Short mmCIF file of C-alpha atoms in Angstrom, two decimals:
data_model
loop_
_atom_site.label_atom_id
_atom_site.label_comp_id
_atom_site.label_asym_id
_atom_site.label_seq_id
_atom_site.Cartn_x
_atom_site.Cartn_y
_atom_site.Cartn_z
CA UNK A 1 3.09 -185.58 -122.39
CA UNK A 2 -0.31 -185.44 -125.11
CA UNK A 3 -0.38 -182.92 -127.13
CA UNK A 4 -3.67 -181.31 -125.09
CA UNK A 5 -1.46 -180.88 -121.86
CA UNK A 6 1.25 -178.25 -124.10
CA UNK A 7 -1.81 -176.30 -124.60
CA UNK A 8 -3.41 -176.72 -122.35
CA UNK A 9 -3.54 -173.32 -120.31
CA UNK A 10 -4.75 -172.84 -116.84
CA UNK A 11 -8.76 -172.15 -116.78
CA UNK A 12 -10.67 -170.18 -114.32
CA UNK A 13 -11.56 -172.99 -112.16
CA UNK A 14 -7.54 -173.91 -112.17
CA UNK A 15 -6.75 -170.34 -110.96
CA UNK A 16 -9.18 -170.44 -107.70
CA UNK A 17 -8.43 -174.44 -106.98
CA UNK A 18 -4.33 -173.85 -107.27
CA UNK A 19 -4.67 -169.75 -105.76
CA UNK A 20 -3.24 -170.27 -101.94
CA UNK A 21 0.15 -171.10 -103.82
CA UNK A 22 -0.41 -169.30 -107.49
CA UNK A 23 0.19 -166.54 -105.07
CA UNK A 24 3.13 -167.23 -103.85
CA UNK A 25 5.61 -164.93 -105.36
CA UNK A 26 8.53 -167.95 -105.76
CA UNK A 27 5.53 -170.22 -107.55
CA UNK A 28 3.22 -168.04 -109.87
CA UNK A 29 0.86 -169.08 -112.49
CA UNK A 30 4.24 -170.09 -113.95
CA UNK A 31 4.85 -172.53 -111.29
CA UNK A 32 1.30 -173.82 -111.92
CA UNK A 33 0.97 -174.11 -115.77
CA UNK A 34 4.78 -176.30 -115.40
CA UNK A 35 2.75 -178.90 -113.04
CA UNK A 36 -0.26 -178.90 -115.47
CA UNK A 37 2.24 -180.03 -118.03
CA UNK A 38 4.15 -182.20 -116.16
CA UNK A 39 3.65 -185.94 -116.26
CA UNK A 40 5.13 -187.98 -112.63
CA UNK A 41 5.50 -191.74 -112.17
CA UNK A 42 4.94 -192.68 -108.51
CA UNK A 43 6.28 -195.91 -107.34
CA UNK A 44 4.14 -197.47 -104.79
CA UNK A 45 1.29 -197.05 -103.29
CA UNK A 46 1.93 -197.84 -99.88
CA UNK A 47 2.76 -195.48 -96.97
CA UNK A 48 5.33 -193.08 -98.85
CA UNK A 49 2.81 -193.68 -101.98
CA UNK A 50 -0.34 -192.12 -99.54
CA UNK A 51 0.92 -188.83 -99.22
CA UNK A 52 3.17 -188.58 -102.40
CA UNK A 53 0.17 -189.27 -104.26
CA UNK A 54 -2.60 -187.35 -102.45
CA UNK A 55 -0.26 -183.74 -102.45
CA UNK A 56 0.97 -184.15 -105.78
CA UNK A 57 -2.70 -184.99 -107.31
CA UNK A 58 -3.67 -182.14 -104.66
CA UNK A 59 -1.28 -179.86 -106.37
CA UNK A 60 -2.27 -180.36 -109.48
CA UNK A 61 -0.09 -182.48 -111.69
CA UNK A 62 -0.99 -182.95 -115.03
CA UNK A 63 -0.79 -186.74 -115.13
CA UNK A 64 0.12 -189.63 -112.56
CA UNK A 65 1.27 -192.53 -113.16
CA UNK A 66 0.61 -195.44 -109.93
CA UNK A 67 2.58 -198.53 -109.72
CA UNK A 68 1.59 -200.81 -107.88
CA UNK A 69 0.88 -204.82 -108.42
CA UNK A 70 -0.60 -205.60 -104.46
CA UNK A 71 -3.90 -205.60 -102.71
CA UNK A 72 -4.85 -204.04 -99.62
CA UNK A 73 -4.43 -205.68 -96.23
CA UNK A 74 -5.28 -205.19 -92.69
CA UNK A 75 -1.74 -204.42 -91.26
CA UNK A 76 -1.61 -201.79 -94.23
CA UNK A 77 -4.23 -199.22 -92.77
CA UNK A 78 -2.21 -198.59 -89.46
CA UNK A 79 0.20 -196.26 -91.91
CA UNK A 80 -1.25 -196.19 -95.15
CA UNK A 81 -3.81 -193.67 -94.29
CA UNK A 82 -4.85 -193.10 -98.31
CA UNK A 83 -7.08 -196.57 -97.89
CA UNK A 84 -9.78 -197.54 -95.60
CA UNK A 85 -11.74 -201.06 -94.24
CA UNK A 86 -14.14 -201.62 -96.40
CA UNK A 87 -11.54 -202.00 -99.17
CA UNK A 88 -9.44 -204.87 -98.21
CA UNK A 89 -8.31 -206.93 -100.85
CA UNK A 90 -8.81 -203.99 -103.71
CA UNK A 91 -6.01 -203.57 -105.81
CA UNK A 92 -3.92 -200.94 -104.85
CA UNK A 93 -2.99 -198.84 -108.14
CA UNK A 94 -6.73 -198.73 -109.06
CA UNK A 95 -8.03 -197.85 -105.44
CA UNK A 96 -5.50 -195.26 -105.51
CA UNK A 97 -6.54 -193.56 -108.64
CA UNK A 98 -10.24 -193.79 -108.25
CA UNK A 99 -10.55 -191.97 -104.74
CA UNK A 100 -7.54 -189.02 -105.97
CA UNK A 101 -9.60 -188.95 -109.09
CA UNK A 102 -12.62 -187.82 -106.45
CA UNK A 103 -9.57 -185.24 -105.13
CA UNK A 104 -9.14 -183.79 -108.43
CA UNK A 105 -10.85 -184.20 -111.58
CA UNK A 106 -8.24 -182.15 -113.28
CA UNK A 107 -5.65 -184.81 -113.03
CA UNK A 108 -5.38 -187.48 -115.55
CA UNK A 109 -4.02 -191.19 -113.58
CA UNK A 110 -2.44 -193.75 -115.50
CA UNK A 111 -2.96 -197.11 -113.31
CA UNK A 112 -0.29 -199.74 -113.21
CA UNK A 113 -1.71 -202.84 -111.74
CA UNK A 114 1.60 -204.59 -112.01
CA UNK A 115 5.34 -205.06 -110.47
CA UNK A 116 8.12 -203.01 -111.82
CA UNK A 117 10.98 -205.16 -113.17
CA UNK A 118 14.16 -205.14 -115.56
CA UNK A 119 11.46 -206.09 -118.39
CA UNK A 120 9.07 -203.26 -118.14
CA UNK A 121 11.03 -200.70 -116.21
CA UNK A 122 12.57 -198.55 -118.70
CA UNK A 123 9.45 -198.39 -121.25
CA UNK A 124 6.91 -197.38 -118.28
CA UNK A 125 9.63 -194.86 -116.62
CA UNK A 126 10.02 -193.47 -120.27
CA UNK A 127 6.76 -191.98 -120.76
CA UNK A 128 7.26 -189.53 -117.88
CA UNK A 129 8.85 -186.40 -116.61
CA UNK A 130 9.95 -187.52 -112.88
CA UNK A 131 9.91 -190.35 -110.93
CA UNK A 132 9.15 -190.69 -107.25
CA UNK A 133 10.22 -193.97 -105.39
CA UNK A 134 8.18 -195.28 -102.25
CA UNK A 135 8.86 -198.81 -103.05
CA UNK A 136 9.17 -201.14 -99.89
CA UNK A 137 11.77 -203.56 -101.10
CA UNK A 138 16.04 -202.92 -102.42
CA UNK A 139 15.52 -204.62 -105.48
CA UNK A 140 12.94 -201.99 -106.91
CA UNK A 141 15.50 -199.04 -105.87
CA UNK A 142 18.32 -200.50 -107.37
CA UNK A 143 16.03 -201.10 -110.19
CA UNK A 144 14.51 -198.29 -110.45
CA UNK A 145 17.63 -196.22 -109.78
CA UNK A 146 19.44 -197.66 -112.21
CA UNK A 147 16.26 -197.22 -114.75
CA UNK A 148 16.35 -193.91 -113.76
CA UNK A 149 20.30 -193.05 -114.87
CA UNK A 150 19.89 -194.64 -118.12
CA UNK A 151 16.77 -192.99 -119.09
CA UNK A 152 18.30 -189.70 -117.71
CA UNK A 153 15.05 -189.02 -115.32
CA UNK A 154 15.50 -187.37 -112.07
CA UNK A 155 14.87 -189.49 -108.86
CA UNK A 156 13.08 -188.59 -105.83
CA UNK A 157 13.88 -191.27 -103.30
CA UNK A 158 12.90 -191.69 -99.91
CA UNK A 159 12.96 -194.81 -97.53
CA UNK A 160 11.67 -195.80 -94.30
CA UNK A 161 12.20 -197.98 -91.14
CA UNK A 162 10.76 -198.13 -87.79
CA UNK A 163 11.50 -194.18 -86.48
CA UNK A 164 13.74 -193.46 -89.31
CA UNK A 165 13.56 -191.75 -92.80
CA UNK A 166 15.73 -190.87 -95.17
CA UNK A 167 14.97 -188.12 -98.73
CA UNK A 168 17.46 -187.52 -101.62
CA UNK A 169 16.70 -186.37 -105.12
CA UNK A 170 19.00 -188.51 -107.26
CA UNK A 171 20.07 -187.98 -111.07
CA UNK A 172 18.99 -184.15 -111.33
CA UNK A 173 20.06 -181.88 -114.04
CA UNK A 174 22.51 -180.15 -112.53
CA UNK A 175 22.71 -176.53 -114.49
CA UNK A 176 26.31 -177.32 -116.53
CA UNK A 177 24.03 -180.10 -118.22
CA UNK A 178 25.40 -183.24 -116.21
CA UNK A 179 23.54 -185.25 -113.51
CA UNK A 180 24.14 -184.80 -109.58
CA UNK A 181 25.03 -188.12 -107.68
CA UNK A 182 22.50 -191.51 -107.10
CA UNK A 183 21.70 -193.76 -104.96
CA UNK A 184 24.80 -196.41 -105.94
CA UNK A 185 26.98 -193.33 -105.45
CA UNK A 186 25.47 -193.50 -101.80
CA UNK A 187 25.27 -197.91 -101.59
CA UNK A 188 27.18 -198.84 -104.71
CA UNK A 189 26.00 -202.29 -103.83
CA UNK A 190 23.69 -203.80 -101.36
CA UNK A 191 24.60 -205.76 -98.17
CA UNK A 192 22.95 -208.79 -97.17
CA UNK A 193 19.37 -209.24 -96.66
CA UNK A 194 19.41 -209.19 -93.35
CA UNK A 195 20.84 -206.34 -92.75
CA UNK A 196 17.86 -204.13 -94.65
CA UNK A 197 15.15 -205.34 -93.01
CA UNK A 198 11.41 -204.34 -95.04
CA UNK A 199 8.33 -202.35 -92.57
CA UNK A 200 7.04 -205.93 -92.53
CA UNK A 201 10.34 -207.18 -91.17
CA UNK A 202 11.46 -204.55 -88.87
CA UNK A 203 8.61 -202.41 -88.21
CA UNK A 204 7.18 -198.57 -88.88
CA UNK A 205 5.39 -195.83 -86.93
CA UNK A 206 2.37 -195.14 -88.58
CA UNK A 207 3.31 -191.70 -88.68
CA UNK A 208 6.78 -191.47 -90.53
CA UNK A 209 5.36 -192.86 -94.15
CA UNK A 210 3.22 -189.10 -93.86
CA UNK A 211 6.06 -187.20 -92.95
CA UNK A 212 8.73 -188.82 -95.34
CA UNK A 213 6.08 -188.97 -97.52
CA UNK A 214 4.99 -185.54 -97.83
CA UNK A 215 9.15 -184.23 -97.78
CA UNK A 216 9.58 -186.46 -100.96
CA UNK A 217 6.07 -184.89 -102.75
CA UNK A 218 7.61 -181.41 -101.71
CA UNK A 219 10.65 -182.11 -103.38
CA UNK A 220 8.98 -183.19 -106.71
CA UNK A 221 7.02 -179.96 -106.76
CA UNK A 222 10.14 -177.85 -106.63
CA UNK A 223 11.46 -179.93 -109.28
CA UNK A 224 9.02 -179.68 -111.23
CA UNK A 225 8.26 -175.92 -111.00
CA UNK A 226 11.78 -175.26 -110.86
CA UNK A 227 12.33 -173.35 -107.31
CA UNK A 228 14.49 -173.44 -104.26
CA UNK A 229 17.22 -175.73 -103.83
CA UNK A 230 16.34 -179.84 -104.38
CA UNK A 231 18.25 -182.29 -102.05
CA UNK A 232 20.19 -183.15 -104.89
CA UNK A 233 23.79 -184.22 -103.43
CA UNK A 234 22.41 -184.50 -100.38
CA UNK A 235 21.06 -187.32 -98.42
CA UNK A 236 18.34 -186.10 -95.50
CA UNK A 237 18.01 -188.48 -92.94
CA UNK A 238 15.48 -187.63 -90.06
CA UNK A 239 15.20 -189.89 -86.85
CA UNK A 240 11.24 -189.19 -85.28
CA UNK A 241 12.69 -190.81 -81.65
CA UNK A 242 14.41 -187.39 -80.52
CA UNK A 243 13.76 -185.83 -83.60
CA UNK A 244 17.49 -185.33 -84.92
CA UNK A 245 17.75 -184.64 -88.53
CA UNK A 246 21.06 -184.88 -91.01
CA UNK A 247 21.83 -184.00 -94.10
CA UNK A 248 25.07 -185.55 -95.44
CA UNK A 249 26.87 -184.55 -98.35
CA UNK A 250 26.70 -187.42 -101.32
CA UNK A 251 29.41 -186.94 -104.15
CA UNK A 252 29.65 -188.76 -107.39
CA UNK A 253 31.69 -191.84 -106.25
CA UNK A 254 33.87 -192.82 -109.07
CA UNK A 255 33.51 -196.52 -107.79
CA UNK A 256 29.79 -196.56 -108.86
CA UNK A 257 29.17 -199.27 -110.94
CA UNK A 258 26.38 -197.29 -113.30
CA UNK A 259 28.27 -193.86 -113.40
CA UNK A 260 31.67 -194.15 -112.17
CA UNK A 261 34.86 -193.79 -113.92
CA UNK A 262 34.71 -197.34 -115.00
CA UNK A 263 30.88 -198.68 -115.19
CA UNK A 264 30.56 -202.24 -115.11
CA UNK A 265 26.78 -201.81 -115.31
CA UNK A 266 25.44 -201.04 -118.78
CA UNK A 267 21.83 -202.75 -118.75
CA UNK A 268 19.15 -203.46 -116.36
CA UNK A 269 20.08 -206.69 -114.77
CA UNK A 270 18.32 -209.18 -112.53
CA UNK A 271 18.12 -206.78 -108.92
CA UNK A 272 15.92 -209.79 -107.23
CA UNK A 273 19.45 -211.78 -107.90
CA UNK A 274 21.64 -209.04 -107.52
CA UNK A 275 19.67 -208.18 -103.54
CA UNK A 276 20.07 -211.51 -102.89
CA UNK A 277 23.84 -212.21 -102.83
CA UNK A 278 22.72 -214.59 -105.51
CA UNK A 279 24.63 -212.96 -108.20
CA UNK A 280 27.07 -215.71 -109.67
CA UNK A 281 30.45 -215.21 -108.88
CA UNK A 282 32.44 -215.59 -111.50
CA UNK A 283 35.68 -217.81 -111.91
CA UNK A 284 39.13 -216.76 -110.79
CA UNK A 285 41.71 -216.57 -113.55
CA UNK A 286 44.73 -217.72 -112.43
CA UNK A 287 48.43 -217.93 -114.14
CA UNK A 288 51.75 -219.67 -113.04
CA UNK A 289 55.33 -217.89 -111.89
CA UNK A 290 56.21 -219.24 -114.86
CA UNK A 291 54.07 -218.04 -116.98
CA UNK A 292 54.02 -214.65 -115.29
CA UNK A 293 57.58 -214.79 -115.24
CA UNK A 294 57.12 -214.55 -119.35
CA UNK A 295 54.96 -212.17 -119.49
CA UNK A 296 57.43 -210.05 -117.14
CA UNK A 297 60.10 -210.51 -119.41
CA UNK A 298 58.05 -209.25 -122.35
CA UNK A 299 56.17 -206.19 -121.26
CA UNK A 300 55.01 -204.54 -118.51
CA UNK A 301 52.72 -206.14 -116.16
CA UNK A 302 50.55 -204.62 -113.49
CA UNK A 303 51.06 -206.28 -110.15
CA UNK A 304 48.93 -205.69 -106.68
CA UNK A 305 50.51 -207.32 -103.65
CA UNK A 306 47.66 -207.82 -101.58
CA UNK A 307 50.60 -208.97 -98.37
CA UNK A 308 51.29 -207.04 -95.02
CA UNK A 309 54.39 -204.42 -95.41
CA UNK A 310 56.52 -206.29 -93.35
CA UNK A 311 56.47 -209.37 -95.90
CA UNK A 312 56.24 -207.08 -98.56
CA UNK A 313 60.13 -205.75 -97.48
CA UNK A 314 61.54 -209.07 -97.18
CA UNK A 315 60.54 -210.11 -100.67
CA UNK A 316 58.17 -208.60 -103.40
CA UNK A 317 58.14 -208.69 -107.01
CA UNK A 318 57.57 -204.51 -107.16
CA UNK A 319 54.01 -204.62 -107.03
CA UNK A 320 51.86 -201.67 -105.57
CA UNK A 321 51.26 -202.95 -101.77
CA UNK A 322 47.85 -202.73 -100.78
CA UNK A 323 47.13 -204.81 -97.95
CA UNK A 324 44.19 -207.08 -98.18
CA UNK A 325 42.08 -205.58 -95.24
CA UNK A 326 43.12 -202.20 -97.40
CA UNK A 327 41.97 -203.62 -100.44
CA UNK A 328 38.22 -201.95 -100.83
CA UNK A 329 39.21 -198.91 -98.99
CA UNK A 330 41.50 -198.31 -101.83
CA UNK A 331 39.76 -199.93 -104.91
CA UNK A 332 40.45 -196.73 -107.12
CA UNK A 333 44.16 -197.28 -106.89
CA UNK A 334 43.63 -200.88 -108.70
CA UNK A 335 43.25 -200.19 -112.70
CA UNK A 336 40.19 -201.67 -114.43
CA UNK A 337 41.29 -201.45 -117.96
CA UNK A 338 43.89 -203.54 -118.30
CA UNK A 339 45.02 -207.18 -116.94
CA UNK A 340 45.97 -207.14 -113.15
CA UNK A 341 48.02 -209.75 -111.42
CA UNK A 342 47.04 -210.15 -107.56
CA UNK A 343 49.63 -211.85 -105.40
CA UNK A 344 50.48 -212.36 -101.44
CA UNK A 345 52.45 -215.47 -99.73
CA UNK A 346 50.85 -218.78 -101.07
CA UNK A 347 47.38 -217.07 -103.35
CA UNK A 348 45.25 -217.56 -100.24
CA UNK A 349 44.52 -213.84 -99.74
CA UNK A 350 45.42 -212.84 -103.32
CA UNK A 351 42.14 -215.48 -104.00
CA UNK A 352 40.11 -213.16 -101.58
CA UNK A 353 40.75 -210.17 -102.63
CA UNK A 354 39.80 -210.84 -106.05
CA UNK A 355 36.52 -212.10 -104.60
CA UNK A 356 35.83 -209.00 -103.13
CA UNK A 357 37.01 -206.77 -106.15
CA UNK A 358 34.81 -209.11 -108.16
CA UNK A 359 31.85 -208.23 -106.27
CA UNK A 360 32.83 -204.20 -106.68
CA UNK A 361 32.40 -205.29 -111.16
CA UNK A 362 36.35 -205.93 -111.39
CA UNK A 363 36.50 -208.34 -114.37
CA UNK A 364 40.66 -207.90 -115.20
CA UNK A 365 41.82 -209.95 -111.78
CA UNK A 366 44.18 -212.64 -112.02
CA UNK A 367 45.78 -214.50 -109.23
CA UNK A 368 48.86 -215.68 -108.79
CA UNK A 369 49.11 -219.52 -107.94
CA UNK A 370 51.47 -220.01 -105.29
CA UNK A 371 52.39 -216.84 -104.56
CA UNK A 372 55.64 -215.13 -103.84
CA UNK A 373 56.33 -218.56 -101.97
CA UNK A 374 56.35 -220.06 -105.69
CA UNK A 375 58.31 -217.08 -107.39
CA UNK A 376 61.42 -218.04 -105.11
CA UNK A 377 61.39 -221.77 -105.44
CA UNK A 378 60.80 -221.75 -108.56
CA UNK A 379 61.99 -218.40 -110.55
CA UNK A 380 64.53 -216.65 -108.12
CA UNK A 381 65.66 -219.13 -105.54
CA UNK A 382 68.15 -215.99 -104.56
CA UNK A 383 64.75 -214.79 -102.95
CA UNK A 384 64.47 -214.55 -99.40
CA UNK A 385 62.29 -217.09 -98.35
CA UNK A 386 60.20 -216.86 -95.11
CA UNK B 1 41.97 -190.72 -79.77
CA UNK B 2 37.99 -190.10 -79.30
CA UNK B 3 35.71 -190.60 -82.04
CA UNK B 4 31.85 -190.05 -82.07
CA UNK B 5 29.69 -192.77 -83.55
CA UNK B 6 26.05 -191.77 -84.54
CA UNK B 7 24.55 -195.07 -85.80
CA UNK B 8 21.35 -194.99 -87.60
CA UNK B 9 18.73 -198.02 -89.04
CA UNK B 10 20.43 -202.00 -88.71
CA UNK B 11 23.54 -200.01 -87.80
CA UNK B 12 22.27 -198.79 -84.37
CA UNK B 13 20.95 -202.64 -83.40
CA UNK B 14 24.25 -203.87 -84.01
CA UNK B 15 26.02 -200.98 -82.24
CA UNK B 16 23.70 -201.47 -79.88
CA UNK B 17 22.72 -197.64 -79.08
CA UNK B 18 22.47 -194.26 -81.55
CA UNK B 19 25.33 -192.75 -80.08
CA UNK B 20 28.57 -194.11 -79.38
CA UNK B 21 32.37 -192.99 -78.28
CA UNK B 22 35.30 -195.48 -79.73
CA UNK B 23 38.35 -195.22 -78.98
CA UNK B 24 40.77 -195.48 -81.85
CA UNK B 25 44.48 -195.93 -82.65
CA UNK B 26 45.50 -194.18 -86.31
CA UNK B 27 43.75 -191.36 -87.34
CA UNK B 28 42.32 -192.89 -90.27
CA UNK B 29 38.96 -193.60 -90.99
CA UNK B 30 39.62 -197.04 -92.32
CA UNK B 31 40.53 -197.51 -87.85
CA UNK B 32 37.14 -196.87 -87.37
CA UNK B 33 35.88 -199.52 -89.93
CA UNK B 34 38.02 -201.72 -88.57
CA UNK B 35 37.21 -201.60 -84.42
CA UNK B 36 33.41 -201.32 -85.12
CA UNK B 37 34.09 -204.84 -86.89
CA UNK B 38 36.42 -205.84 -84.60
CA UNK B 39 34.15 -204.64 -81.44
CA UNK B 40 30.86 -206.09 -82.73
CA UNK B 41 31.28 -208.88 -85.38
CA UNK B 42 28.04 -208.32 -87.25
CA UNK B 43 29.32 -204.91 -88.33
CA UNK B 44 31.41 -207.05 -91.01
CA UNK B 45 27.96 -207.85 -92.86
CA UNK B 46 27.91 -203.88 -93.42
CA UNK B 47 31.80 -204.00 -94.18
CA UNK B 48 31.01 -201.73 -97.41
CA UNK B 49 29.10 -199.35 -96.16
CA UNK B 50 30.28 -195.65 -97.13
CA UNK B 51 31.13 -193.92 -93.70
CA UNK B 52 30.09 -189.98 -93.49
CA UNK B 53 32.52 -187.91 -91.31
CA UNK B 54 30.45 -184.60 -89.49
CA UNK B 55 28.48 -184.14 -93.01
CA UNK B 56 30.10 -185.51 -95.55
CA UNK B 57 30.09 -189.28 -97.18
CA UNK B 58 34.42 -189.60 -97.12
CA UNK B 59 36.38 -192.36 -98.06
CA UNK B 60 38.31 -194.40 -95.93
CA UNK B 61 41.58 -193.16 -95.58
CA UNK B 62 39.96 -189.82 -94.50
CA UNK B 63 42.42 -188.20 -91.64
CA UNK B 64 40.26 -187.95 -88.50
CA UNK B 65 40.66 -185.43 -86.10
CA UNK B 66 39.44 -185.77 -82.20
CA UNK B 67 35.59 -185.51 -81.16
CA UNK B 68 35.19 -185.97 -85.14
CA UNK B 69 31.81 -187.17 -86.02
CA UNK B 70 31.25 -190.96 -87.92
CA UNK B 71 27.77 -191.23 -89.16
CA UNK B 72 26.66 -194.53 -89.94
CA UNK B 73 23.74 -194.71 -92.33
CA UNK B 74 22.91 -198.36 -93.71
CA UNK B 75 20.28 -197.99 -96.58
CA UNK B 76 16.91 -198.44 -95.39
CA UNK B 77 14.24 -200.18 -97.95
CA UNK B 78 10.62 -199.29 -96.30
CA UNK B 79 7.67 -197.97 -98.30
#
């Protein structure tokens, strides 16, 4: 925020442009001189961008920020209703700005003519109050998510596909002083590719961008002025095809890798990568029965049997049984903090398991080579084999 | 016993259909993961996706009761 927004009062022209909702009892002049001073960073100017733009400038923020690196194209005009024909090929950002500018005078825009990454995200979010996401692509809202909890911003997300929509407001000040859930408490991690198909890729009525759109510009303005409830903790989900709407309850998921009870996530990291399944999987410890058979004899060792309970009772080592199809259902029962030895009949589905707990930021798996199959050949022959 | 499915995004392709009735063994949610993969393969790619139960996101050993209500919501990335 400059120093001319804090005092910068409402005028005369401000109080006839902004009057059908200054006089609104729940908004005020109040309501008004908060959007005057507030600063939003919009994420996109595509379909969600259109409308989040053109009511928020409409409304009067103080200053808008536009990301966006791409040009106009043909197949963008069937939704993206803020553009028109004669300016295919303009950059995006800039197009954006120049025609709200025509909207409202009284709004300062800050064009962006450039991707959002791990590099640049944090410094651009920094400089302003909210942040609105109508990306197109997972990587920016993991990115930008994540950008979002470690700069302590509050997130209004929304997404689209063919008939569908979904709204949350992510990372809001709650009023004890902490932050309500976000989007990794929601999808602590993303599934493949294929299976989040872009508007390119799958499709999108023409009409849904303006509705979702306009929900997630509504929900920054009641942010911002400070009235009603936000959709924070909630995730709105609205289907246009027999218009059925849902809104779920979201609660902080101690799993989540950015805010949970053990965060593996502590920096921006490479979300193109990450999207992917091209994250590198790191190596599998591993340690002998005889070597574990030490460490037994010296302290206390925490041990996961990753078997069926049927094995488990006809030979186990004491370890807390969680089978391996159980495994992610029940990751909180598996400490993080301190080494973890993962065992089953030969270390075939110990192996797994660890692969999968890898993925979920589990750094303190080791396997056990040979399994229980190794312990009784080679430790406790007494053992019932099977 | 009877459980609802209300699929929404990839979730419904693969399901083939928003709505859905499964029949299930154990009254635990984890059931329901388990015959939706069992029942139609792909559903394995979406193996960690957080299951809601009427209206709220629940984990997986979540007790169902009959005519309870799955929601399956896979995130959507459109812009």
């Amino acid at each position: 925020m400059t120093t001319s927004d804090c005092y910068n009062h409402l005028n005369k022209e401000d109080l006839l442009r902004y009057n059908r909702q200054i006089i609104i009892p729940e908004f005020g002049e109040a309501g008004q001189q908060k959007l005057k001073e507030s600063a939003v960073l919009v994420i996109g100017a595509g379909g969600l961008g259109a409308p989040i733009l053109q009511y928020l400038t409409a409304a009067g923020i103080g200053r808008i920020g536009i990301v966006d690196f791409d040009e106009v194209s043909i197949s963008n005009l069937q939704r993206q209703v803020l553009f028109n024909t004669e300016e295919l090929g303009q950059p995006k950002a800039k197009t954006a700005a120049e025609k709200l500018q025509l909207q409202n005078p009284g709004v300062d825009f800050e064009v962006h003519n450039c991707p959002i990454n791990s590099q640049n995200a944090l410094q651009l979010i920094a400089a302003y109050d909210l942040v609105v996401d109508g990306s197109d692509n997972l990587a920016t809202r993991y990115l930008v998510n994540d950008a979002c909890f470690f700069l302590k911003k509050t997130l209004v997300y929304g997404a689209i596909f063919r008939f569908e929509g979904q709204v949350s407001v992510f990372n809001a000040l709650k009023a004890d002083g902490t932050r309500g859930p976000n989007y990794r408490d929601l999808f602590p991690t993303p599934p493949p590719p294929e299976m989040v198909p872009s508007c390119s890729e799958g499709g999108v009525l023409g009409v849904l961008p303006g509705i979702i759109g306009s929900m997630m510009a509504n929900e920054a303005i009641k942010l911002l002025v400070g009235m009603g409830e936000s959709l924070s903790g909630k995730l709105f989900v609205f289907d246009a095809l027999d218009f059925s709407t849902f809104k779920l309850n979201i609660e902080a998921n101690p799993d989540n890798p950015i805010s949970g009870q053990h965060p593996t996530i502590k920096q921006l990291v490479d979300y193109e990568a990450f999207c992917m399944g091209e994250v590198k999987e790191a190596p599998i410890k591993e340690i002998s029965v005889q070597e574990l058979k030490a460490r037994m004899d010296s302290s206390l060792v925490e041990l996961v049997d990753v078997r069926e309970d049927y094995e488990y009772e006809i030979a186990n080592l004491g370890g807390k049984l969680i089978p391996l199809n159980k495994v992610i259902s029940r990751l909180s029962e598996i400490p993080r903090d301190k080494e973890v030895v993962m065992m089953c009949k030969m270390g075939g589905r110990s192996k797994k398991a660890i692969e999968l707990l890898q993925k979920e930021g589990f750094e303190n798996l080791i396997n056990l080579k040979g399994g229980i199959t190794a312990w009784q050949k080679e430790i406790d022959p007494s053992m019932t084999a099977y | 016993m009877k459980i609802k499915i209300t699929a929404f995004g990839i979730a419904k392709d693969i399901v083939g259909g928003k709505h859905l009735e499964l029949e299930v063994s154990g009254a635990e949610l984890s059931g329901v993961r388990q015959e939706l993969i069992s029942q139609f393969p792909d559903f394995g790619k979406l193996a960690s996706l957080k299951f809601a139960v009427n209206t709220n996101y629940v984990d997986d050993s979540c007790q169902l009761n009959e005519n309870d209500e799955v929601v399956l919501i896979p995130p959507v990335s459109g812009g």
